[in-house]
Coordinates of C-alpha atoms in Angstrom, one line a residue:
M1 CA 48.9 -67.3 10.1
L2 CA 51.4 -63.3 10.4
M3 CA 54.5 -63.7 8.7
L4 CA 56.5 -60.3 8.6
L5 CA 57.7 -58.9 5.0
P6 CA 61.2 -56.9 4.8
G7 CA 60.2 -54.2 3.8
G8 CA 58.0 -54.2 7.7
G9 CA 54.8 -55.1 6.9
L10 CA 52.3 -57.8 8.0
G11 CA 50.8 -59.5 6.0
M12 CA 49.2 -62.3 5.8
N13 CA 48.0 -65.0 3.0
P14 CA 48.3 -63.3 -0.8
T15 CA 44.4 -63.0 -1.3
M16 CA 44.0 -61.2 2.4
D17 CA 46.5 -58.6 0.8
D18 CA 45.1 -58.0 -1.8
M19 CA 41.8 -56.6 0.3
N20 CA 43.9 -55.0 2.7
L21 CA 45.7 -53.6 -0.2
I22 CA 42.6 -52.4 -2.0
Q23 CA 40.7 -50.7 1.0
A24 CA 44.4 -48.8 1.7
Q25 CA 44.1 -47.7 -1.8
R26 CA 40.8 -46.8 -1.2
H27 CA 40.5 -45.0 2.6
L28 CA 42.9 -43.6 4.7
V29 CA 42.4 -43.3 8.6
R30 CA 39.9 -40.5 9.0
D31 CA 41.8 -38.6 12.3
I32 CA 40.6 -35.4 13.9
G33 CA 43.1 -33.2 11.7
E34 CA 43.2 -35.6 8.2
E35 CA 41.2 -34.2 5.1
I36 CA 39.3 -36.9 2.4
D37 CA 41.2 -38.1 -0.4
L38 CA 39.1 -38.3 -3.6
E39 CA 42.0 -40.6 -5.3
I40 CA 42.3 -37.8 -7.3
G41 CA 46.4 -38.8 -7.8
P42 CA 48.6 -38.5 -5.0
G43 CA 48.2 -34.8 -4.4
D44 CA 49.5 -32.2 -3.4
D45 CA 52.3 -33.4 -0.6
D46 CA 52.5 -30.1 1.9
P47 CA 55.7 -31.0 3.6
S48 CA 54.1 -29.2 7.3
F49 CA 51.3 -31.2 7.4
A50 CA 53.6 -33.7 9.1
N51 CA 55.1 -31.0 11.8
T52 CA 52.2 -29.1 12.5
P53 CA 50.2 -30.0 15.3
L54 CA 46.7 -30.0 16.1
L55 CA 44.5 -27.3 17.6
G56 CA 43.4 -28.2 21.4
G57 CA 44.2 -31.7 20.0
P58 CA 47.5 -33.8 21.1
S59 CA 49.5 -33.9 18.9
Q60 CA 50.5 -36.7 16.9
E61 CA 53.8 -39.0 16.0
P62 CA 55.0 -36.2 12.1
S63 CA 55.8 -40.3 10.5
A64 CA 52.9 -41.7 11.6
E65 CA 51.2 -41.6 7.5
E66 CA 54.4 -42.0 5.7
Q67 CA 55.1 -45.4 7.8
G68 CA 51.8 -45.7 6.8
E69 CA 52.6 -45.9 3.1
S70 CA 56.0 -47.4 3.6
K71 CA 53.8 -50.1 4.5
Q72 CA 52.1 -50.6 1.3
M73 CA 55.3 -50.4 -0.9
S74 CA 56.3 -52.7 1.1
M75 CA 53.5 -55.9 0.6
V76 CA 53.2 -54.6 -3.3
S77 CA 57.0 -55.3 -3.6
E78 CA 56.1 -58.8 -2.1
I79 CA 53.6 -60.0 -4.2
P80 CA 53.8 -63.0 -5.8
N81 CA 54.4 -62.2 -9.4
A82 CA 51.4 -63.8 -10.0
D83 CA 48.7 -62.3 -7.9
Q84 CA 51.5 -58.8 -9.5
D85 CA 50.0 -59.7 -13.4
I86 CA 46.5 -59.7 -12.2
L87 CA 46.4 -55.8 -11.1
K88 CA 48.2 -55.0 -13.3
G89 CA 45.2 -56.4 -16.2
Q90 CA 43.2 -54.0 -13.4
P91 CA 41.9 -50.9 -15.4
A92 CA 44.0 -48.4 -14.0
K93 CA 40.8 -46.1 -13.1
R94 CA 40.7 -42.4 -15.4
K95 CA 40.0 -39.0 -14.2
K96 CA 36.7 -37.8 -15.9
K97 CA 36.4 -33.5 -16.6
V98 CA 35.5 -30.9 -14.7
V99 CA 32.1 -30.2 -14.0
K100 CA 32.1 -26.2 -14.7
R101 CA 29.1 -25.7 -13.8
W102 CA 29.8 -26.3 -9.6
R103 CA 29.6 -22.3 -8.6
E104 CA 25.8 -22.0 -9.8
E105 CA 24.7 -25.0 -8.0
W106 CA 26.4 -25.3 -4.8
A107 CA 27.8 -21.9 -3.8
D108 CA 24.5 -20.7 -1.8
T109 CA 25.3 -23.5 -0.2
Y110 CA 29.2 -24.5 0.1
K111 CA 30.2 -20.6 0.8
W112 CA 33.5 -21.5 1.8
A113 CA 34.7 -23.3 -1.5
Y114 CA 36.5 -21.4 -4.3
V115 CA 37.8 -22.3 -7.2
D116 CA 41.8 -21.8 -7.8
V117 CA 44.1 -23.0 -10.1
K118 CA 47.6 -24.9 -9.1
E119 CA 49.9 -26.4 -10.9
G120 CA 48.0 -25.7 -14.0
T121 CA 44.9 -27.2 -13.4
A122 CA 41.6 -25.7 -11.4
R123 CA 40.7 -26.9 -8.3
I124 CA 38.3 -26.6 -5.0
F125 CA 39.6 -25.3 -1.6
C126 CA 38.2 -24.4 2.4
S127 CA 38.5 -20.4 2.6
V128 CA 37.6 -20.1 6.2
C129 CA 40.3 -24.1 6.5
K130 CA 42.1 -21.5 4.6
E131 CA 42.5 -18.7 7.0
Y132 CA 41.3 -19.8 10.7
G133 CA 42.2 -24.0 9.7
R134 CA 45.8 -25.4 8.9
K135 CA 46.9 -26.1 5.7
H136 CA 45.5 -28.6 3.1
R137 CA 47.6 -31.7 2.5
R138 CA 46.0 -32.0 -0.5
N139 CA 42.5 -31.2 -2.9
P140 CA 39.8 -32.8 -0.8
Y141 CA 37.1 -31.3 -2.9
G142 CA 38.8 -31.4 -5.8
N143 CA 37.7 -30.4 -9.3
E144 CA 37.4 -34.3 -11.0
G145 CA 34.4 -37.6 -11.3
S146 CA 30.9 -37.2 -11.7
R147 CA 28.7 -34.6 -10.4
N148 CA 28.5 -37.3 -7.3
M149 CA 31.1 -37.0 -6.2
Q150 CA 32.3 -34.1 -6.3
M151 CA 29.0 -32.8 -4.0
S152 CA 29.7 -35.4 -1.6
A153 CA 33.4 -34.4 -1.1
L154 CA 31.5 -31.3 -0.7
E155 CA 29.5 -32.1 1.9
E156 CA 31.7 -34.3 3.6
H157 CA 34.5 -31.8 3.8
N158 CA 31.3 -29.4 5.7
N159 CA 30.5 -32.0 8.1
S160 CA 34.5 -32.8 9.1
L161 CA 35.7 -32.1 12.3
L162 CA 38.4 -29.6 10.9
H163 CA 36.1 -27.3 9.1
K164 CA 34.0 -27.6 11.8
E165 CA 37.1 -26.5 14.3
A166 CA 37.4 -23.7 11.8
L167 CA 34.4 -22.0 11.4
R168 CA 34.4 -22.0 15.2
L169 CA 37.5 -20.4 15.2
Q170 CA 36.3 -18.0 12.9
M171 CA 33.5 -17.4 14.8
A172 CA 35.0 -16.8 18.1
S173 CA 37.8 -14.0 15.9
K174 CA 34.7 -12.1 14.8
D175 CA 33.3 -11.8 18.7
K176 CA 36.7 -10.8 19.5
I177 CA 37.2 -8.4 16.4
V178 CA 34.3 -5.7 17.2
V179 CA 35.0 -2.6 14.6
D180 CA 32.7 0.7 15.6
K181 CA 31.2 2.1 12.8
P182 CA 31.8 5.7 12.2
I183 CA 28.7 7.6 12.8
Y184 CA 28.3 10.7 10.3
V185 CA 26.7 13.8 12.0
K186 CA 25.5 15.9 10.3
A187 CA 25.1 20.5 11.0
L188 CA 22.4 21.8 13.2
M189 CA 21.3 25.5 12.7
S190 CA 18.9 24.5 15.2
K191 CA 20.7 23.5 18.7
T192 CA 17.4 22.5 20.2
A193 CA 17.5 20.1 16.7
G194 CA 20.9 19.4 17.7
S195 CA 20.1 17.9 21.4
I196 CA 18.2 15.5 20.2
I197 CA 20.5 14.4 18.0
E198 CA 23.1 14.8 20.9
A199 CA 21.1 12.0 23.0
A200 CA 20.1 9.8 21.1
L201 CA 23.9 9.6 20.6
K202 CA 25.2 8.6 23.9
R203 CA 22.0 6.6 24.3
D204 CA 23.2 4.3 21.6
P205 CA 26.0 5.4 20.2
H206 CA 27.0 2.2 19.0
E207 CA 23.9 1.9 16.8
A208 CA 24.6 2.5 13.6
E209 CA 21.9 2.2 11.0
F210 CA 19.2 3.7 14.0
I211 CA 21.7 6.8 14.7
Q212 CA 21.4 7.9 10.9
S213 CA 17.3 6.7 10.3
V214 CA 16.8 9.5 13.6
Q215 CA 19.4 12.2 11.8
E216 CA 17.6 12.4 8.6
A217 CA 14.2 13.1 10.5
V218 CA 15.6 15.5 13.1
H219 CA 16.5 17.4 9.7
A220 CA 13.7 17.5 7.7
L221 CA 11.9 18.5 11.4
E222 CA 14.0 21.3 12.1
R223 CA 12.3 24.1 10.8
V224 CA 9.8 21.9 12.5
I225 CA 11.2 22.0 15.7
A226 CA 13.2 25.7 15.5
K227 CA 8.1 26.9 15.4
N228 CA 7.3 24.4 18.1
P229 CA 9.8 24.2 20.5
H230 CA 7.2 21.3 23.0
Y231 CA 8.0 18.7 20.3
V232 CA 11.0 18.7 21.6
N233 CA 10.1 16.1 24.3
I234 CA 7.8 14.3 21.8
M235 CA 10.7 13.8 19.6
E236 CA 12.6 12.0 23.1
R237 CA 9.8 10.0 23.6
L238 CA 8.9 9.0 20.6
L239 CA 12.8 8.0 19.7
E240 CA 12.1 5.2 23.1
P241 CA 10.6 2.7 21.5
E242 CA 8.0 1.2 23.3
R243 CA 8.6 -2.3 23.6
M244 CA 12.1 -4.0 22.6
I245 CA 12.1 -7.7 22.6
I246 CA 15.5 -9.2 22.2
F247 CA 14.6 -13.5 22.5
R248 CA 16.6 -17.0 21.0
V249 CA 15.6 -18.9 18.3
P250 CA 16.7 -22.4 19.3
W251 CA 16.1 -24.8 16.3
V252 CA 17.4 -27.9 14.8
D253 CA 18.9 -29.0 11.4
D254 CA 18.7 -31.9 8.7
R255 CA 21.5 -33.0 10.1
G256 CA 20.0 -33.8 14.1
E257 CA 22.9 -31.0 15.0
T258 CA 21.0 -27.9 17.0
H259 CA 21.8 -24.3 15.8
V260 CA 20.6 -20.7 18.1
N261 CA 20.2 -17.1 16.9
R262 CA 18.4 -14.2 18.6
G263 CA 15.5 -13.2 17.8
F264 CA 14.1 -9.1 17.8
R265 CA 10.4 -7.8 17.9
V266 CA 10.6 -3.4 18.2
H267 CA 7.0 -2.7 19.0
F268 CA 8.2 1.3 18.0
N269 CA 4.7 3.6 18.8
Q270 CA 1.2 2.5 18.9
A271 CA -0.1 6.2 19.5
L272 CA -2.6 5.7 15.6
G273 CA -3.6 2.2 16.1
P274 CA -1.7 -1.6 16.6
C275 CA 1.9 -2.0 15.3
R276 CA 1.9 -3.2 11.2
G277 CA 6.0 -3.9 10.4
G278 CA 7.8 -6.5 8.4
I279 CA 10.0 -10.1 9.7
R280 CA 12.7 -9.3 8.2
F281 CA 15.7 -13.0 8.1
H282 CA 19.2 -11.7 8.1
P283 CA 22.9 -12.2 8.6
K284 CA 23.6 -9.2 9.4
M285 CA 19.6 -8.5 11.7
N286 CA 19.8 -7.1 15.3
L287 CA 18.5 -4.4 17.5
S288 CA 20.0 -1.5 15.7
V289 CA 18.6 -2.6 12.2
A290 CA 15.3 -3.8 13.8
K291 CA 14.9 0.0 15.7
F292 CA 15.8 1.3 12.5
L293 CA 13.0 -0.4 10.6
G294 CA 10.6 0.7 13.4
F295 CA 11.3 3.3 13.2
Q296 CA 10.5 4.3 9.3
Q297 CA 7.9 1.9 9.5
T298 CA 5.9 3.7 12.2
L299 CA 6.8 8.1 9.9
K300 CA 5.5 5.1 6.9
N301 CA 1.7 3.9 8.3
A302 CA 1.7 7.8 10.0
L303 CA 2.0 8.8 5.9
S304 CA -0.4 6.6 4.8
P305 CA -4.3 7.4 4.3
Y306 CA -4.9 3.7 7.2
K307 CA -3.4 5.3 10.5
L308 CA -1.8 3.3 12.1
G309 CA 1.2 2.1 14.6
G310 CA 5.3 0.7 13.6
A311 CA 7.6 -2.4 14.1
A312 CA 10.2 -4.1 13.1
G313 CA 11.8 -7.3 13.6
G314 CA 13.2 -10.6 12.6
S315 CA 16.3 -12.4 13.8
D316 CA 20.0 -13.0 12.0
F317 CA 19.3 -16.4 10.7
D318 CA 20.7 -17.0 6.9
P319 CA 16.9 -18.3 4.9
K320 CA 19.5 -18.8 2.4
G321 CA 21.0 -22.6 1.7
K322 CA 18.5 -24.1 4.5
S323 CA 15.9 -26.6 3.5
D324 CA 11.8 -25.6 3.8
N325 CA 11.8 -28.6 7.2
E326 CA 15.0 -26.4 8.7
I327 CA 13.5 -23.4 7.8
M328 CA 9.5 -24.8 9.6
R329 CA 11.4 -25.6 12.0
F330 CA 13.0 -21.8 12.9
C331 CA 10.1 -20.3 12.1
Q332 CA 7.9 -22.6 14.6
S333 CA 10.3 -22.3 17.4
F334 CA 10.5 -17.8 16.9
M335 CA 7.1 -17.5 16.6
N336 CA 6.9 -19.9 20.1
E337 CA 8.5 -16.8 21.7
I338 CA 6.7 -13.9 20.3
Y339 CA 2.9 -15.2 19.7
R340 CA 2.4 -13.6 22.9
Y341 CA 3.0 -9.7 21.5
F342 CA 0.9 -10.6 17.9
G343 CA -2.8 -10.3 17.2
T344 CA -5.2 -7.9 14.9
D345 CA -5.4 -5.1 18.8
K346 CA -1.6 -5.5 18.9
D347 CA 0.8 -6.6 16.4
L348 CA 0.3 -6.8 12.7
P349 CA 3.5 -9.2 11.4
S350 CA 4.4 -9.1 7.3
E351 CA 6.5 -10.2 5.2
E352 CA 10.0 -8.4 4.9
M353 CA 13.9 -9.2 3.5
G354 CA 14.9 -12.8 4.3
V355 CA 10.3 -13.6 4.8
G356 CA 8.3 -14.2 2.0
I357 CA 5.2 -16.6 1.8
R358 CA 6.6 -19.7 2.5
E359 CA 8.2 -18.6 5.6
M360 CA 5.0 -16.4 6.8
G361 CA 3.1 -20.0 6.6
Y362 CA 4.9 -21.3 8.8
L363 CA 4.8 -18.7 11.4
F364 CA 1.4 -18.1 10.6
G365 CA 0.5 -21.9 11.3
Q366 CA 2.6 -21.4 14.5
Y367 CA 1.2 -19.3 15.8
R368 CA -2.5 -20.1 14.8
R369 CA -1.9 -23.2 16.7
L370 CA -0.8 -21.3 20.0
A371 CA -3.3 -19.2 20.0
G372 CA -6.0 -21.7 19.4
N373 CA -7.8 -19.3 16.5
F374 CA -7.6 -17.7 13.3
Q375 CA -7.6 -14.1 13.3
G376 CA -6.1 -14.0 9.4
S377 CA -3.5 -11.1 11.3
F378 CA -0.6 -11.9 8.8
T379 CA 0.2 -10.1 5.9
G380 CA 1.2 -12.8 3.7
P381 CA -0.5 -16.1 3.5
R382 CA -3.4 -14.9 3.5
I383 CA -3.5 -14.3 0.1
F384 CA -4.2 -17.6 -1.0
W385 CA -7.5 -18.0 1.3
S386 CA -8.9 -14.3 1.2
G387 CA -7.8 -10.9 1.1
S388 CA -6.1 -9.3 -2.6
S389 CA -4.9 -10.7 -5.2
L390 CA -1.8 -8.2 -5.8
R391 CA -0.5 -7.9 -2.0
T392 CA 2.7 -9.3 -2.8
E393 CA 2.9 -6.3 -6.2
A394 CA 1.1 -3.1 -4.4
T395 CA 4.5 -2.5 -2.7
A396 CA 6.7 -2.4 -6.2
Y397 CA 3.3 -1.4 -8.2
G398 CA 3.3 1.6 -5.2
L399 CA 6.6 2.4 -6.4
V400 CA 6.1 3.3 -9.7
F401 CA 2.9 4.9 -9.7
F402 CA 4.4 7.3 -7.3
A403 CA 7.3 8.5 -9.6
R404 CA 4.1 8.5 -12.1
L405 CA 3.2 11.3 -10.4
I406 CA 6.5 12.9 -10.1
L407 CA 7.5 12.4 -13.9
A408 CA 3.9 14.0 -13.9
E409 CA 4.3 17.2 -11.8
L410 CA 7.6 17.5 -13.3
N411 CA 5.2 17.7 -16.8
K412 CA 7.4 14.6 -17.8
D413 CA 5.4 11.3 -19.9
V414 CA 7.1 7.8 -18.1
K415 CA 7.3 6.4 -21.2
G416 CA 10.6 5.4 -23.4
L417 CA 13.2 6.8 -20.2
R418 CA 15.9 4.6 -19.1
C419 CA 16.1 2.9 -15.2
V420 CA 17.9 1.4 -13.1
V421 CA 17.3 -1.1 -10.5
S422 CA 18.9 -2.7 -7.9
G423 CA 18.0 -5.6 -6.1
Y424 CA 17.2 -9.2 -7.8
G425 CA 13.8 -10.1 -5.3
K426 CA 10.4 -10.3 -5.4
I427 CA 9.7 -6.5 -5.1
A428 CA 12.2 -5.7 -7.7
M429 CA 11.0 -7.9 -10.3
H430 CA 7.7 -6.3 -9.4
V431 CA 8.6 -3.2 -10.6
L432 CA 10.6 -4.1 -13.7
E433 CA 6.6 -6.0 -14.9
K434 CA 4.5 -2.5 -14.0
L435 CA 8.0 -0.2 -15.4
V436 CA 7.5 -1.8 -18.5
A437 CA 3.8 -2.1 -18.3
V438 CA 3.9 2.1 -18.3
G439 CA 6.6 2.1 -20.8
A440 CA 9.9 3.0 -19.3
L441 CA 12.8 1.0 -20.0
P442 CA 14.7 -1.0 -17.0
I443 CA 17.9 -1.7 -18.1
T444 CA 19.4 -3.4 -14.9
V445 CA 18.9 -5.7 -11.9
S446 CA 21.7 -6.7 -9.7
D447 CA 22.7 -9.3 -7.4
S448 CA 25.2 -10.3 -4.2
K449 CA 28.5 -10.5 -6.3
G450 CA 27.4 -7.9 -9.4
Y451 CA 24.8 -6.6 -11.5
L452 CA 23.1 -7.6 -15.3
V453 CA 22.9 -4.2 -17.7
D454 CA 20.7 -5.1 -20.8
E455 CA 20.8 -1.6 -23.2
D456 CA 17.4 -3.3 -24.8
G457 CA 16.0 -3.1 -21.9
F458 CA 14.1 -5.8 -20.0
D459 CA 10.3 -7.5 -22.0
Y460 CA 8.2 -9.4 -20.1
M461 CA 9.8 -12.6 -21.6
K462 CA 13.5 -11.3 -20.4
I463 CA 11.4 -11.2 -16.8
S464 CA 9.9 -14.2 -17.7
F465 CA 13.8 -15.7 -18.1
L466 CA 15.0 -13.5 -14.9
R467 CA 12.5 -15.7 -12.3
D468 CA 13.2 -19.0 -14.0
L469 CA 16.8 -18.5 -12.8
K470 CA 16.1 -17.6 -9.8
S471 CA 13.6 -20.7 -8.5
Q472 CA 16.4 -22.6 -10.4
Q473 CA 19.3 -21.3 -7.9
R474 CA 21.4 -20.4 -11.7
S475 CA 22.7 -16.8 -11.4
L476 CA 22.3 -14.2 -13.6
R477 CA 25.8 -14.5 -15.6
D478 CA 23.6 -16.7 -18.0
Y479 CA 21.2 -14.6 -18.8
S480 CA 24.1 -13.2 -21.0
K481 CA 24.7 -16.8 -22.9
T482 CA 20.4 -16.4 -24.0
Y483 CA 20.3 -12.7 -24.4
A484 CA 23.6 -10.8 -26.8
R485 CA 23.7 -7.7 -26.1
S486 CA 23.5 -8.2 -22.0
K487 CA 26.5 -8.6 -19.9
Y488 CA 27.0 -9.4 -17.0
Y489 CA 29.3 -7.4 -14.3
D490 CA 31.6 -8.9 -10.8
E491 CA 32.0 -7.1 -8.4
A492 CA 30.1 -3.6 -9.3
K493 CA 26.8 -1.7 -9.2
P494 CA 24.1 -0.6 -11.5
W495 CA 24.6 3.1 -10.7
N496 CA 27.2 4.5 -13.7
E497 CA 24.8 3.4 -16.4
R498 CA 22.7 5.9 -17.6
C499 CA 19.6 6.3 -16.7
D500 CA 16.4 8.7 -16.2
F501 CA 15.4 8.0 -13.0
A502 CA 16.9 5.2 -10.1
I503 CA 14.6 2.6 -8.1
P504 CA 16.7 1.0 -5.8
C505 CA 15.4 -2.1 -3.8
G506 CA 18.0 -3.6 -2.0
S507 CA 19.7 -3.0 1.4
Q508 CA 20.1 0.2 3.4
N509 CA 22.4 2.6 2.6
E510 CA 23.2 0.3 -0.6
I511 CA 24.3 3.8 -2.4
D512 CA 27.4 5.4 -1.1
Q513 CA 29.2 8.7 -1.7
A514 CA 31.3 7.6 -4.9
D515 CA 27.7 5.4 -6.0
A516 CA 25.9 9.6 -5.5
I517 CA 28.4 11.3 -8.2
N518 CA 28.1 8.1 -10.6
L519 CA 24.2 8.4 -10.7
V520 CA 24.5 12.0 -11.3
N521 CA 26.5 11.9 -14.4
S522 CA 25.0 9.2 -16.1
G523 CA 21.8 11.8 -16.1
C524 CA 19.8 10.4 -13.1
R525 CA 16.9 13.5 -12.0
I526 CA 15.2 11.3 -10.6
L527 CA 15.8 8.6 -7.1
V528 CA 12.7 6.7 -5.9
E529 CA 13.4 4.4 -2.9
G530 CA 12.4 1.0 -2.9
S531 CA 14.8 0.3 0.1
N532 CA 15.0 1.9 3.5
M533 CA 17.4 3.7 3.5
P534 CA 19.4 2.9 0.7
C535 CA 21.7 6.2 0.6
T536 CA 24.2 6.6 3.2
P537 CA 23.9 10.2 4.3
E538 CA 27.0 11.2 2.2
A539 CA 25.9 10.1 -1.0
V540 CA 22.3 12.1 0.2
D541 CA 24.2 14.9 0.3
V542 CA 25.7 14.4 -3.2
L543 CA 22.1 14.1 -4.4
K544 CA 20.7 17.2 -3.4
K545 CA 22.9 19.1 -4.7
A546 CA 23.2 18.5 -8.4
N547 CA 18.8 18.7 -8.2
V548 CA 18.5 15.6 -8.1
I549 CA 14.6 14.8 -6.4
I550 CA 14.5 12.0 -4.0
A551 CA 11.3 9.7 -3.1
P552 CA 11.5 8.7 0.5
A553 CA 10.2 5.6 1.6
M554 CA 8.3 6.9 3.9
A555 CA 6.4 8.3 0.9
A556 CA 6.9 6.3 -2.1
G557 CA 6.5 2.3 -0.6
A558 CA 4.2 2.6 1.0
G559 CA 1.6 0.3 -1.3
G560 CA 2.7 -2.8 1.1
V561 CA 0.8 -1.0 3.8
V562 CA -2.5 0.3 1.8
A563 CA -2.6 -3.5 0.5
G564 CA -1.9 -5.1 4.2
E565 CA -4.9 -2.1 5.1
I566 CA -7.4 -3.6 3.0
E567 CA -6.9 -6.9 4.0
L568 CA -7.4 -6.1 6.9
N569 CA -11.0 -4.8 5.8
H570 CA -14.0 -6.6 6.3
E571 CA -15.7 -6.1 3.2
C572 CA -12.3 -7.4 2.0
N573 CA -12.3 -10.3 3.0
V574 CA -15.3 -12.0 2.0
M575 CA -14.3 -11.6 -1.5
H576 CA -11.6 -10.3 -3.5
W577 CA -10.5 -8.0 -5.8
S578 CA -9.8 -7.5 -9.3
P579 CA -6.2 -6.2 -10.8
E580 CA -8.0 -4.3 -11.8
D581 CA -10.3 -2.3 -8.9
F582 CA -6.6 -3.1 -6.5
E583 CA -4.6 -0.9 -9.0
S584 CA -7.1 2.0 -8.4
K585 CA -7.3 2.2 -5.4
L586 CA -3.8 1.2 -4.6
Q587 CA -3.0 5.1 -7.4
E588 CA -4.9 6.3 -5.0
A589 CA -3.2 6.5 -2.2
M590 CA -0.5 6.9 -3.8
K591 CA -1.6 10.3 -4.6
Q592 CA -2.7 11.5 -1.2
T593 CA 0.2 10.6 0.0
F594 CA 2.1 12.0 -2.2
H595 CA -0.1 15.6 -2.6
R596 CA 0.1 15.3 1.3
A597 CA 3.7 15.5 1.4
L598 CA 4.1 18.2 -0.3
K599 CA 1.8 20.0 1.0
A600 CA 3.3 19.9 4.6
A601 CA 6.1 20.7 2.8
D602 CA 5.2 23.5 1.1
D603 CA 3.6 24.6 4.9
F604 CA 7.3 25.3 6.7
G605 CA 8.9 26.7 3.6
Y606 CA 10.7 23.8 1.3
Q607 CA 9.2 25.2 -1.9
K608 CA 10.6 28.2 -3.9
E609 CA 7.8 30.8 -5.4
S610 CA 8.0 30.1 -9.0
P611 CA 5.6 31.7 -12.3
E612 CA 4.9 28.3 -13.2
S613 CA 3.0 26.2 -10.8
I614 CA 2.9 23.4 -12.9
V615 CA 6.8 23.6 -11.7
H616 CA 5.8 25.0 -8.3
S617 CA 5.8 22.2 -6.3
L618 CA 9.5 20.3 -6.1
S619 CA 10.7 23.8 -7.6
D620 CA 12.7 22.3 -3.9
N621 CA 13.9 19.4 -4.7
R622 CA 14.0 18.6 -0.6
A623 CA 10.4 18.9 -1.6
L624 CA 9.0 15.2 -0.7
L625 CA 12.6 14.1 1.8
H626 CA 11.2 16.1 4.4
G627 CA 7.9 16.9 4.2
A628 CA 6.9 13.7 4.4
V629 CA 8.8 13.7 7.5
I630 CA 6.8 16.5 8.2
S631 CA 3.0 15.0 7.8
A632 CA 4.1 12.1 9.4
F633 CA 5.7 13.7 11.9
L634 CA 3.1 15.7 12.6
T635 CA 0.5 13.1 12.5
I636 CA 2.3 10.9 15.2
A637 CA 2.6 13.7 18.0
Q638 CA -0.2 15.0 17.8
A639 CA -2.4 11.6 19.0
M640 CA 0.9 11.5 21.2
T641 CA -0.4 15.0 23.0
D642 CA -3.5 14.1 23.1
Q643 CA -3.5 10.6 25.3
G644 CA -1.5 12.1 27.1
C645 CA 2.7 11.1 28.8
V646 CA 1.9 7.6 28.3

């Protein structure tokens, strides 16, 4: 039997009222725009919340929740005294301590979460909803309760309708606002060479990364084109990829929701042989980046002792925060479209940013299933079954070997020299490892949030600790808690640390003009490019004027090409190479690449005369930078000329 309470609430019997009261305290009705109450007290009510209409939804009565609360209060006032005594006797819930390490554990998964201090208490908020959604009525993600309570609240908000609505508004806002990147155009002495860049700008005006890589190549080839005007036509054909493939990649996450990403594969040039190039999974991956990487890979493969064509590709898929099953489903969907273009005589994909042994294994497994054969044409997962034992280290070790070749030409030893390294991936970690092995003193690593410096330098034990931090998804900041002589700098780059040479292993354009000035002022005299195009054009100009020797990635990073070709060699498919044998072959290949670049530079006058023969080869700091491009281009141009207009 229902009875009307004086406060306007409905009641049944005292026992049922108690049950309703407890349920009302623990759970609020969750409409489209409402958030989750984590039982953290009255919260911070926003007076304007009730009057704010739902985005794209029907309006609500402004006093609906207030009426509900008044009903609850009236129900409490009407409960018999005996029952009230029972409720008073129940122990009050105590707030638990704040979990201090939430950022380190969940920062990759919940990128929207941030900490702010409100009324003297540190709390967690959502940056996406703050900018694109409605104001938060409460602090729904809280800083209280056990670890499981907090994680449950974070996950619940991540799946809430309000948060998804804010994400859609964010994506729509990004789609509407298109900001063209300013393209820095250098002046050229030759009008003929300038016409090549003008044609590229006219054809692809919005592809900033690709235009930048074209400019660097044309500047290096200016004297070549001036002496041989017929190379203009060759260059124009070379700059247009043979094949560009763009496709959608649908996949399903662990919650059953469907997502769609965009996939790319650019076969840039196959005049020297089947294509080889990396697959990159990164949110900023686009056609411009794919073309720039493919062009760089084409030149890199042509410069190496093993002649191959160049390709690149990937997707704007972000593997961070994804489960193994989600990554597997994405890789399988990616391969469903692109597998028909792969093969030992077509295209040989390899690892790149965001793609490691795990991803290559998933890709190869789906390729084998679709192709119906075991060709072993993927570099990466084959290290478990056959091939060289140092496949993943080859690129990084090659960078250190190349740095030693430069220092040897300058009559210097690498032992004791301070080296600044950027990045925190597999290449950067192997670079640290090899630098320690040859006696150098690596002092920095960096991630997307800042950099870590250890004044005592890294050793094998410290590198092992860094790997443990990465495998446990912990922050680089934790390193400083163990080693007192180290420090982590937020929102900073390592280029102002005192050093003798630098090896950037991050991403393209990580060194701008200000960073280049810092490098020069820090004493850096050699820069070995561990990543493709790590310097902006303005930064390259600063380094050139300061006589800093730049070892381009197409020469210094050829170790990966060498290792991949050795793996495909029939002799290597039936035996494992020992580390010593492999390093010997790798050093010999890097030495050939080094001298091939210097010879091309010398043929076109990029080296000054000097009475000291030991300094002669690198007296012009443009020798390696321009010589590598010249040697690679002449090799490709000869093949394209022999094969006719195809």
